[in-house]
CSV table of C-alpha atoms and ligand atoms in Angstrom, one decimal:
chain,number,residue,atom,x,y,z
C,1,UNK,CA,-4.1,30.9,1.1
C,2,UNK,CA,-0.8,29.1,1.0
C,3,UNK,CA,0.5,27.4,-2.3
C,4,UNK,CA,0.9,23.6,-2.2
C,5,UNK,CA,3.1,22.2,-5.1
C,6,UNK,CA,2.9,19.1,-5.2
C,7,UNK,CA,4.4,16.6,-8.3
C,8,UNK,CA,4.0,12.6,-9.0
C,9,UNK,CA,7.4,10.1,-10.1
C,10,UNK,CA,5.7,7.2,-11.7
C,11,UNK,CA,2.7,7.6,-13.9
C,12,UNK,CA,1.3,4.7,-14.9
C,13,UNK,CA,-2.4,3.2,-13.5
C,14,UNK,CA,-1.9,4.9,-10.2
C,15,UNK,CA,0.5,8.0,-11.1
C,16,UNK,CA,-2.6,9.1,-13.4
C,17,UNK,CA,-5.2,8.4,-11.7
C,18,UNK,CA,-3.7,10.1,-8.3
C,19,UNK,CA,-3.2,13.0,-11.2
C,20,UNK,CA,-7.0,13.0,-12.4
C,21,UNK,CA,-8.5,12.6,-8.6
C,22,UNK,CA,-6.1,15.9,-7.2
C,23,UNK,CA,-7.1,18.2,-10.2
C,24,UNK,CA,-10.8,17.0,-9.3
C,25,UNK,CA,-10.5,18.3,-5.6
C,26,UNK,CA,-8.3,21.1,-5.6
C,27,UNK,CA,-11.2,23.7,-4.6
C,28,UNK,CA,-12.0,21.4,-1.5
C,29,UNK,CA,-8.3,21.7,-0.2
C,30,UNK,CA,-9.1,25.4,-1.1
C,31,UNK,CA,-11.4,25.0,1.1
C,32,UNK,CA,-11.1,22.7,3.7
C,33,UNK,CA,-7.3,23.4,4.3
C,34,UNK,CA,-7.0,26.9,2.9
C,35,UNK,CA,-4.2,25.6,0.5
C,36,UNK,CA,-3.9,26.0,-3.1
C,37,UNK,CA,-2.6,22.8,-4.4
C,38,UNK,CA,-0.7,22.7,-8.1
C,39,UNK,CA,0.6,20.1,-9.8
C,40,UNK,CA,4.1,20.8,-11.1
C,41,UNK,CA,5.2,17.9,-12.8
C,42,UNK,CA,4.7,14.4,-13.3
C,43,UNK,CA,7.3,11.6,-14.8
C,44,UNK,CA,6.9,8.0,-16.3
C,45,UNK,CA,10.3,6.5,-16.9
C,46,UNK,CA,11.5,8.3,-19.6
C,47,UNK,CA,8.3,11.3,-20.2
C,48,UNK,CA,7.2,13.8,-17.9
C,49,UNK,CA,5.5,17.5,-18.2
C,50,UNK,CA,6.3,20.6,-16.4
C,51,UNK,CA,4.2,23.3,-15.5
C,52,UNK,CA,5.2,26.0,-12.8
C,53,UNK,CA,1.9,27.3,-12.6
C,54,UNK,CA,0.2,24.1,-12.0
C,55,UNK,CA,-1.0,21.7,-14.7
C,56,UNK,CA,-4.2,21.3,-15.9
C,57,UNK,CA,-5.5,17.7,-17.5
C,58,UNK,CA,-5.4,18.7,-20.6
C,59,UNK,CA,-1.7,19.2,-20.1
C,60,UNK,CA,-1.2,15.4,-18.9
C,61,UNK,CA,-2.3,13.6,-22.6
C,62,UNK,CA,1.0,14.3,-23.9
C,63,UNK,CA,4.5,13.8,-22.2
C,64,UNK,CA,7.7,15.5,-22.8
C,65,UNK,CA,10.4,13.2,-23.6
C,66,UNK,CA,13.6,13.4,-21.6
C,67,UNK,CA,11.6,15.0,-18.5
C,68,UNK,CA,12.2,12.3,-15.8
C,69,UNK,CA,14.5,11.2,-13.2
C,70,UNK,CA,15.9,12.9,-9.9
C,71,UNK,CA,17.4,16.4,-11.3
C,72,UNK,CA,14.1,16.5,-13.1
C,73,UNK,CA,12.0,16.2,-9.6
C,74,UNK,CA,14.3,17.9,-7.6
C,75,UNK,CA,14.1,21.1,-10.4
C,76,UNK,CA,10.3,21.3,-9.4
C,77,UNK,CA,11.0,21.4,-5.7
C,78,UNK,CA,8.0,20.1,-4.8
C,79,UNK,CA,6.7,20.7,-1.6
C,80,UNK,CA,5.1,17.2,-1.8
C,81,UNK,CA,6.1,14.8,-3.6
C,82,UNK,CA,4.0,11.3,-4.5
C,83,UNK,CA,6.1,8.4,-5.6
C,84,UNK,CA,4.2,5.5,-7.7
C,85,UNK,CA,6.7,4.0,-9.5
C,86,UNK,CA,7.4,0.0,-9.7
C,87,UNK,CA,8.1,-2.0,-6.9
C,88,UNK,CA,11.7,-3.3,-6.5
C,89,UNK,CA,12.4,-5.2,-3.5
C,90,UNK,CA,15.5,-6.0,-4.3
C,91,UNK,CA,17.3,-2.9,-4.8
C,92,UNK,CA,14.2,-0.2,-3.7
C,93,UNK,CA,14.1,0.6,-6.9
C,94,UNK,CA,13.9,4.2,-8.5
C,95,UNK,CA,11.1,5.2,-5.7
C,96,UNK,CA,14.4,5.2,-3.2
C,97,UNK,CA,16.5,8.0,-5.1
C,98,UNK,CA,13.1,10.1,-5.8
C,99,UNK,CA,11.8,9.7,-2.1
C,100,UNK,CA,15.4,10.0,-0.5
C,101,UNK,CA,16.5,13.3,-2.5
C,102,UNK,CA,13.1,14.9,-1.5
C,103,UNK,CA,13.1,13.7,2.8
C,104,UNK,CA,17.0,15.2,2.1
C,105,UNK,CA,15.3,18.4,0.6
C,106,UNK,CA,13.1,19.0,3.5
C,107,UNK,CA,10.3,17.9,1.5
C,108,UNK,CA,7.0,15.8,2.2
C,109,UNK,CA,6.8,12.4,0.6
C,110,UNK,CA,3.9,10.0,-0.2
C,111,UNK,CA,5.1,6.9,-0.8
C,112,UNK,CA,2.8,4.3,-2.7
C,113,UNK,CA,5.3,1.4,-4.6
C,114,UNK,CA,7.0,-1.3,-1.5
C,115,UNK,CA,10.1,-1.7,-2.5
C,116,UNK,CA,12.3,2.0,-1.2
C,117,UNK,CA,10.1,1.2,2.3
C,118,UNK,CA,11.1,-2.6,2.6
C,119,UNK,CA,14.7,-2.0,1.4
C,120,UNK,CA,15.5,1.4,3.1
C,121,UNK,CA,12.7,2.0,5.4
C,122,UNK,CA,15.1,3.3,8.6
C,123,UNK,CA,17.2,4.9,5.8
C,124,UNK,CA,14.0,7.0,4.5
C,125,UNK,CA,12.7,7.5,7.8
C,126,UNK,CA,16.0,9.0,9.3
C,127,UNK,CA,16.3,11.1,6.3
C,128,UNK,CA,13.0,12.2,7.4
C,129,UNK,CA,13.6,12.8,11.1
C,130,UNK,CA,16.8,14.7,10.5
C,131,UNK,CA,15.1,17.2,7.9
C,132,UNK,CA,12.0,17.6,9.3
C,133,UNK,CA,10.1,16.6,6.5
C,134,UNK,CA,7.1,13.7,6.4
C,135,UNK,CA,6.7,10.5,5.0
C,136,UNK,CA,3.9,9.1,4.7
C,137,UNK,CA,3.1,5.5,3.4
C,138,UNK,CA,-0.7,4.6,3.4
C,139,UNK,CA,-0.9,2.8,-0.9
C,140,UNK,CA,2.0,0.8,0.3
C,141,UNK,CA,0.3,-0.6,3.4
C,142,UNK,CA,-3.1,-2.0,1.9
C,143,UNK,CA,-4.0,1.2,0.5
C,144,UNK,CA,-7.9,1.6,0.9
C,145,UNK,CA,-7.7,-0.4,4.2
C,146,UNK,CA,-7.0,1.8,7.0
C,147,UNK,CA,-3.7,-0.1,8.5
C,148,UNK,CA,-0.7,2.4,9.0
C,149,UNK,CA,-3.5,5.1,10.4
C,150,UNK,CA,-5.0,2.6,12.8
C,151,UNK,CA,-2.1,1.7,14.5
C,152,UNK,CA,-0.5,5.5,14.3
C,153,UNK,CA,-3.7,7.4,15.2
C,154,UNK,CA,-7.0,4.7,16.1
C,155,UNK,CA,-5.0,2.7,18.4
C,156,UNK,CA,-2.8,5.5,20.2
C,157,UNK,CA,-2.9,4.7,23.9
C,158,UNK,CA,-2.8,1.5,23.3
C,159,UNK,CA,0.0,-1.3,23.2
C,160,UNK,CA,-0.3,-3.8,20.3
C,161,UNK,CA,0.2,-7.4,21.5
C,162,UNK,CA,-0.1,-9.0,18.0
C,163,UNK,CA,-1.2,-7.7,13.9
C,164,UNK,CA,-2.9,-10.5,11.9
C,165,UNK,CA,-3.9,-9.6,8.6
C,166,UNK,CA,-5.1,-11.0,5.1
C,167,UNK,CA,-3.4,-8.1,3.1
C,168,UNK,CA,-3.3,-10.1,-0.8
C,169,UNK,CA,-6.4,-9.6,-2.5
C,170,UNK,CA,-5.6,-11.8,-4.9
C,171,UNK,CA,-4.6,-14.6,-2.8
C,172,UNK,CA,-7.7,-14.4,-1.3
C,173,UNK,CA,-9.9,-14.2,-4.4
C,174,UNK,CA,-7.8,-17.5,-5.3
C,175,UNK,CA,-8.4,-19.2,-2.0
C,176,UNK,CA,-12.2,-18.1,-2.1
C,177,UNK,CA,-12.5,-19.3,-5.6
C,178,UNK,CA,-11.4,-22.7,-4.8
C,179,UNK,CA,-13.3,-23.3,-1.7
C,180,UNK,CA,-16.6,-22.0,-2.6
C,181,UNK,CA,-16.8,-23.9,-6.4
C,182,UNK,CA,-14.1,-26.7,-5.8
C,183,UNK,CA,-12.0,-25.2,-8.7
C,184,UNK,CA,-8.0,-26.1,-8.2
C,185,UNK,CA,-5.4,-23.6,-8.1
C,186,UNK,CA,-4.2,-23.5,-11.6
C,187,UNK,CA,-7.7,-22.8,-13.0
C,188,UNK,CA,-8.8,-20.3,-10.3
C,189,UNK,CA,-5.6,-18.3,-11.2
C,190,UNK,CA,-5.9,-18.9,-15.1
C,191,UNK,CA,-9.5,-17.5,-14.2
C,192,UNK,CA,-8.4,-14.7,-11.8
C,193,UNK,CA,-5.6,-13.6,-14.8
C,194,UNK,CA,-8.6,-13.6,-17.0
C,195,UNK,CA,-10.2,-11.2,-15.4
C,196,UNK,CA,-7.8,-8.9,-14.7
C,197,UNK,CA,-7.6,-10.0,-10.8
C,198,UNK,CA,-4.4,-11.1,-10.9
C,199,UNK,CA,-1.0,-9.9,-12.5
C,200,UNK,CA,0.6,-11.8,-15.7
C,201,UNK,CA,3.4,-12.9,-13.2
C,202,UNK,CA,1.6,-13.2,-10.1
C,203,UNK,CA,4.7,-14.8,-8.1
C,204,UNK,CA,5.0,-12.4,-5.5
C,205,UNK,CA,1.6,-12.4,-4.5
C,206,UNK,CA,0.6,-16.1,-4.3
C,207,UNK,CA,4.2,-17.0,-3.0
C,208,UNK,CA,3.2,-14.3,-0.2
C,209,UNK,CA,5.8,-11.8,-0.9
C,210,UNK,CA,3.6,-8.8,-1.3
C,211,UNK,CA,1.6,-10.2,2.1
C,212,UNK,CA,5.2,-10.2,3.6
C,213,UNK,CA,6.3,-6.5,2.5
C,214,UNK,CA,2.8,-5.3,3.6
C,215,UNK,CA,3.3,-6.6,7.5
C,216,UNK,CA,7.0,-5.6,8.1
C,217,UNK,CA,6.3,-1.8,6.5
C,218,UNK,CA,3.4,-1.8,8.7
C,219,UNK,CA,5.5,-3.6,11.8
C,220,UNK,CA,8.4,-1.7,11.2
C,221,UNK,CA,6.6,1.9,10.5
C,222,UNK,CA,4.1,1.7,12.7
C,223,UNK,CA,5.1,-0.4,15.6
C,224,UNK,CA,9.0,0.5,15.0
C,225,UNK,CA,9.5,-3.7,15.0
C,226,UNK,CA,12.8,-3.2,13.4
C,227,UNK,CA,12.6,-6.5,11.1
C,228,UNK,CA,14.3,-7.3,7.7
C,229,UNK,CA,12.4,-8.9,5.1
C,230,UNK,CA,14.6,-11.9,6.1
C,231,UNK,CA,13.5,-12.2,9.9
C,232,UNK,CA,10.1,-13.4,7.9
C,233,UNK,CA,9.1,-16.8,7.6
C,234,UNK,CA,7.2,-16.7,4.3
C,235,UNK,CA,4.7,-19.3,2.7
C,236,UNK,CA,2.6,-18.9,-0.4
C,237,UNK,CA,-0.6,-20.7,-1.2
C,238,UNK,CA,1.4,-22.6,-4.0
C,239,UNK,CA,0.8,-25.7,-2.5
C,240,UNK,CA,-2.8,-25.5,-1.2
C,241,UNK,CA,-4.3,-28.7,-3.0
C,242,UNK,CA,-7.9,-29.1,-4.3
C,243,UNK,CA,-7.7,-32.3,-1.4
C,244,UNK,CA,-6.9,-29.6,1.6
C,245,UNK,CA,-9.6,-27.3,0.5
C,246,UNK,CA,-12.1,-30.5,0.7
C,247,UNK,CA,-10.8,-31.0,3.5
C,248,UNK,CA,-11.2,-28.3,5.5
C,249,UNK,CA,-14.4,-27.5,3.9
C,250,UNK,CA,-16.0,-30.7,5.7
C,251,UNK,CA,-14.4,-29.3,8.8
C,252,UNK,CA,-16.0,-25.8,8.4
C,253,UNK,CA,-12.6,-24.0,8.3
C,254,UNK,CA,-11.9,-21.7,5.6
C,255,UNK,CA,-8.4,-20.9,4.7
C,256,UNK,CA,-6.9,-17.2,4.5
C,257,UNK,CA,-2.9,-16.1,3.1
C,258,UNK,CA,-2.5,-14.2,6.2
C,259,UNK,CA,0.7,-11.6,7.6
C,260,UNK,CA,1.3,-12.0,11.3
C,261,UNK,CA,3.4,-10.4,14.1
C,262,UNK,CA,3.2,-12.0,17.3
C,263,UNK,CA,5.9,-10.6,20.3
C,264,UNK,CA,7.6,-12.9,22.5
C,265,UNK,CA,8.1,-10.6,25.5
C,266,UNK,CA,9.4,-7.7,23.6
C,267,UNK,CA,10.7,-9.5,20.6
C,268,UNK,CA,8.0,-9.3,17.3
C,269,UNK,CA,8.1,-12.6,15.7
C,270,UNK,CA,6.6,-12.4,11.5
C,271,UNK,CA,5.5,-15.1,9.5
C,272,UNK,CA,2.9,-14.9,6.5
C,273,UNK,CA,1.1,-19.0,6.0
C,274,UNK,CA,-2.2,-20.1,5.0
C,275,UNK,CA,-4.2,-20.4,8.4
C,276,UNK,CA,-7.3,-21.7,8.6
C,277,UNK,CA,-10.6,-19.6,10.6
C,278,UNK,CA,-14.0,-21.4,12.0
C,279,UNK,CA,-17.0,-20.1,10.4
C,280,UNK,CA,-18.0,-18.0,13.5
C,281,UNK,CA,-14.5,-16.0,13.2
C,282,UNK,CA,-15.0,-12.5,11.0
C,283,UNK,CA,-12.1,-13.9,8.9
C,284,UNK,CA,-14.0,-16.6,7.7
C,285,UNK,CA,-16.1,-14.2,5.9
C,286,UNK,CA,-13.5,-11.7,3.9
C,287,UNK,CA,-15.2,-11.4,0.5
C,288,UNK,CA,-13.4,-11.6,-3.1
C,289,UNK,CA,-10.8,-9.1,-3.5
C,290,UNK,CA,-11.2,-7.5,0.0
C,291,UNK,CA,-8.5,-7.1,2.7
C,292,UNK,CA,-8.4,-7.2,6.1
C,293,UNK,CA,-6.6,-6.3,9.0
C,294,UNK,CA,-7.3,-7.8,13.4
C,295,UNK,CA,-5.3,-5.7,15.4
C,296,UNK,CA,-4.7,-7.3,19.4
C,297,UNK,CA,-3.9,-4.9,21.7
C,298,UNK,CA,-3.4,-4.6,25.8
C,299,UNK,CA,-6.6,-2.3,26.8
C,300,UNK,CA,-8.2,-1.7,23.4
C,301,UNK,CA,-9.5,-5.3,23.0
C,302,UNK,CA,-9.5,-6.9,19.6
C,303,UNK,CA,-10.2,-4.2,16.6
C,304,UNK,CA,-11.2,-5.6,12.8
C,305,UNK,CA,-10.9,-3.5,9.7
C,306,UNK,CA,-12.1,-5.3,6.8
C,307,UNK,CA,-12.3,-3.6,3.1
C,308,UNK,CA,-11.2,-2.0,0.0
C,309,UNK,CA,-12.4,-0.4,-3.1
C,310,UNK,CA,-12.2,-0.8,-6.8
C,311,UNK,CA,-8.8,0.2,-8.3
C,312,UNK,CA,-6.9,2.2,-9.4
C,313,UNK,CA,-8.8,4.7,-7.6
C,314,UNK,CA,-8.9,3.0,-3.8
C,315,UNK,CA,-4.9,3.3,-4.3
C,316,UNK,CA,-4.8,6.9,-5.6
C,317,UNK,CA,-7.3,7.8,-2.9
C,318,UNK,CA,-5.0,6.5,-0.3
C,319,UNK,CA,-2.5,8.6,-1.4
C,320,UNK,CA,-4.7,11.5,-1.5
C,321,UNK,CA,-5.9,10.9,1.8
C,322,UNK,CA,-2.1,10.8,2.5
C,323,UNK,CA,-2.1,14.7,1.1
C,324,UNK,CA,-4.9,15.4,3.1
C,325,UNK,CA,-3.6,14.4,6.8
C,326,UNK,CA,-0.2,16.9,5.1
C,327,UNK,CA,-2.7,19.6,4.5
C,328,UNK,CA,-3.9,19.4,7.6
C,329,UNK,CA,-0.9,19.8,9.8
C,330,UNK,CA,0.7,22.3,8.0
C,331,UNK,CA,4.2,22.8,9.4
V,401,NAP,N1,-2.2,-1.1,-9.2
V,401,NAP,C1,-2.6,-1.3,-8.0
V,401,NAP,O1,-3.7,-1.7,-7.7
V,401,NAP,C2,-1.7,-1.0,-6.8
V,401,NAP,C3,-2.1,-1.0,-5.5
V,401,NAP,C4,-1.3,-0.6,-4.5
V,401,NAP,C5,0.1,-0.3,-4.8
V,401,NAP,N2,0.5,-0.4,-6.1
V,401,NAP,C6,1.9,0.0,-6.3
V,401,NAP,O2,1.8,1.2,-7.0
V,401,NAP,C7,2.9,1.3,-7.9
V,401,NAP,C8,2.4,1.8,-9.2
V,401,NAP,O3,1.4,0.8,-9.7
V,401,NAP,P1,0.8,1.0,-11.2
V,401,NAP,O4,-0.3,0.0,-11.2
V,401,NAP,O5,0.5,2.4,-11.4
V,401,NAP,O6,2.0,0.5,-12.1
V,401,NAP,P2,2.3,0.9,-13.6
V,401,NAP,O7,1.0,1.2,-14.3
V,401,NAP,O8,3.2,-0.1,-14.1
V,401,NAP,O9,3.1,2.3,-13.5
V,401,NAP,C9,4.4,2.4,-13.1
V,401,NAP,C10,4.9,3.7,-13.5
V,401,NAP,O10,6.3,3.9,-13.0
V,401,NAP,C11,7.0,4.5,-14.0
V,401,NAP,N3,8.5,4.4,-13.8
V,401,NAP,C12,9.3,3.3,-14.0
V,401,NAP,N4,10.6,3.7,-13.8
V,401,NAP,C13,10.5,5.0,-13.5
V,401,NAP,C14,11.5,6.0,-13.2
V,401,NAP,N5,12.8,5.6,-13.1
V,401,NAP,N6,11.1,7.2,-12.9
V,401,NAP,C15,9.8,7.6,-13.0
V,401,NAP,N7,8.9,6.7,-13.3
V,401,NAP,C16,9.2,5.5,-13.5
V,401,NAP,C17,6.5,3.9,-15.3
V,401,NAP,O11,6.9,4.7,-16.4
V,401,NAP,P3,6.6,4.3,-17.9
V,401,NAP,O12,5.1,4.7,-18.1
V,401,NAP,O13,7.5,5.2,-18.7
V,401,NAP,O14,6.8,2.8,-18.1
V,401,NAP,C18,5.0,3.9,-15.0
V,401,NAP,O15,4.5,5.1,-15.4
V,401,NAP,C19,3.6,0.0,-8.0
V,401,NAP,O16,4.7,0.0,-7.2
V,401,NAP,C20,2.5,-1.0,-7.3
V,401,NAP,O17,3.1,-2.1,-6.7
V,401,NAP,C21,-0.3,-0.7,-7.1
């Protein structure tokens, strides 16, 4: 059986829980992939914990402090290495040294946080190419929702003429909220915050940032688009009144925060708005806290994924499932 190493940079809701899941289902990669998987080492911002051997859960309670950053991940040498640190759009945040040093090493990468991908996607993914190591990015593309894999794998053979997808779950909890009980914005999100459905600063996701990283990692990953987060026109649901949502509800339109990339002739055109869907279109009817994704493509027809699961386990399973397609095509 071959050994497996495999350590996580960020540790927080999703670091752990990726942590708890892969300890859980280490005799099924025994099994299913002949691979013995061990976690080396895992790191918060300024705590990690070490263990050559693999660690065991018991181990993860209590953090070392001092045991983080690169020299401490690039001392484990994983052979995999899962990033799910914070999001930084601006500068790609710690995820870029962690997930660069480990493409550089020839190492397999799961990335979960945005921000390395949106800031230094071509970087990470020549770093990749040119050491022949993997990266690959399903928690950062809508995790539970099959998105990267559908393009990559469900749609090979086909060309994609155009991606439209409502990729915020909390934009679309909001916009749900108001049209179904005739709440305004303010008090669906003071409700939303309330129940742990949104985030204390929710500004990137109802100003449709998040929506916006989501398309172009998908667009530029999957479809090799080549777009900065600049090229993309971005609108929130900031300004959706409790007037408009009457409005459209006499119409029988419901509104949806929704990523799209359209080409002109070979030229991908991305814009994230609030759009409006008759009752008889499937994206009328995208439930709560769910995502989905319509894919358009030349010979294929029209293909709908719609989902997602509780978290922080539907993003630490992506990740896994992330390991799993590694395991499988062992190099
Ligand atoms: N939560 C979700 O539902 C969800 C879904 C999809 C994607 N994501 C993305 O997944 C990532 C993790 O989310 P989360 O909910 O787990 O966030 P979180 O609970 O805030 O955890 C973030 C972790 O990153 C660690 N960190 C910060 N700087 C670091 C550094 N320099 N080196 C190593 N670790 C560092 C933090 O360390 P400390 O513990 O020391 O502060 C913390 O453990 C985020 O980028 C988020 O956008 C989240």
């Amino acid at each position: 059986m071959r050994r497996v190493n495999v350590a996580i940079a960020g540790f927080g809701n999703i670091g752990r829980e990726v942590a708890r899941l892969l300890l859980e289902r280490r005799a099924r990669y025994a099994q299913v992939y002949d691979a013995d998987v061990r976690l080396v080492g895992v790191c918060g911002s300024r705590a990690g914990r070490a263990g050559g051997d693999g660690l065991e859960p018991g181990d993860l309670a209590d953090l070392e402090e001092g045991l983080s950053g690169q020299v401490f991940v690039a001392a484990l040498a994983p052979d995999v290495l899962i990033e799910a640190g914070p999001t930084d759009f601006a500068t790609g945040g710690p995820a870029l040294g962690y997930l660069a040093d480990q493409l550089e090493r020839g190492g397999d990468a799961v990335a979960v946080s945005k921000g390395a991908l949106v800031h230094s996607g071509v970087h990470l993914r020549t770093l990749a190419k040119a050491n022949g190591a993997r990266l690959r990015i399903s928690g950062a593309t809508a995790a539970a929702l099959p998105t990267i894999d559908l393009i990559e794998t469900g749609l090979r053979g086909a060309r994609v003429l155009a991606l439209e997808g409502v990729l915020n779950a909390t934009t679309n909890y909001l916009l749900n909220a108001m049209m179904e009980r005739g709440i305004g914005f303010e008090e669906a999100l003071h409700e939303a915050q309330a129940g742990g459905f949104a985030e204390a600063d929710p500004s990137r996701d109802i100003e449709g940032w998040d929506t916006a990283c989501k398309l172009l990692i998908l667009a530029n990953f999957g479809l090799d688009a080549g777009l900065a987060i600049g090229d993309v026109a971005v609108e929130g649901i900031g300004a959706v009144t409790r007037e408009a949502v009457a409005a459209w509800r006499e119409q029988g339109l419901v509104p949806r925060l929704v990523g799209r990339l359209e080409y002109t002739g070979d030229t991908p055109r991305a814009s994230v708005s609030v759009r409006t869907y008759p009752l008889d279109d499937p994206f009328a009817h995208i439930p709560g806290k769910t995502k989905a994704l319509r894919v358009e493509t030349d010979c294929m027809g029209e293909i709908l994924t719609m989902g997602g699961g509780r978290e922080p386990r539907a993003t630490a399973s992506a990740a896994l499932k992330d390991l799993e397609l590694l395991l499988s095509e062992p190099r």
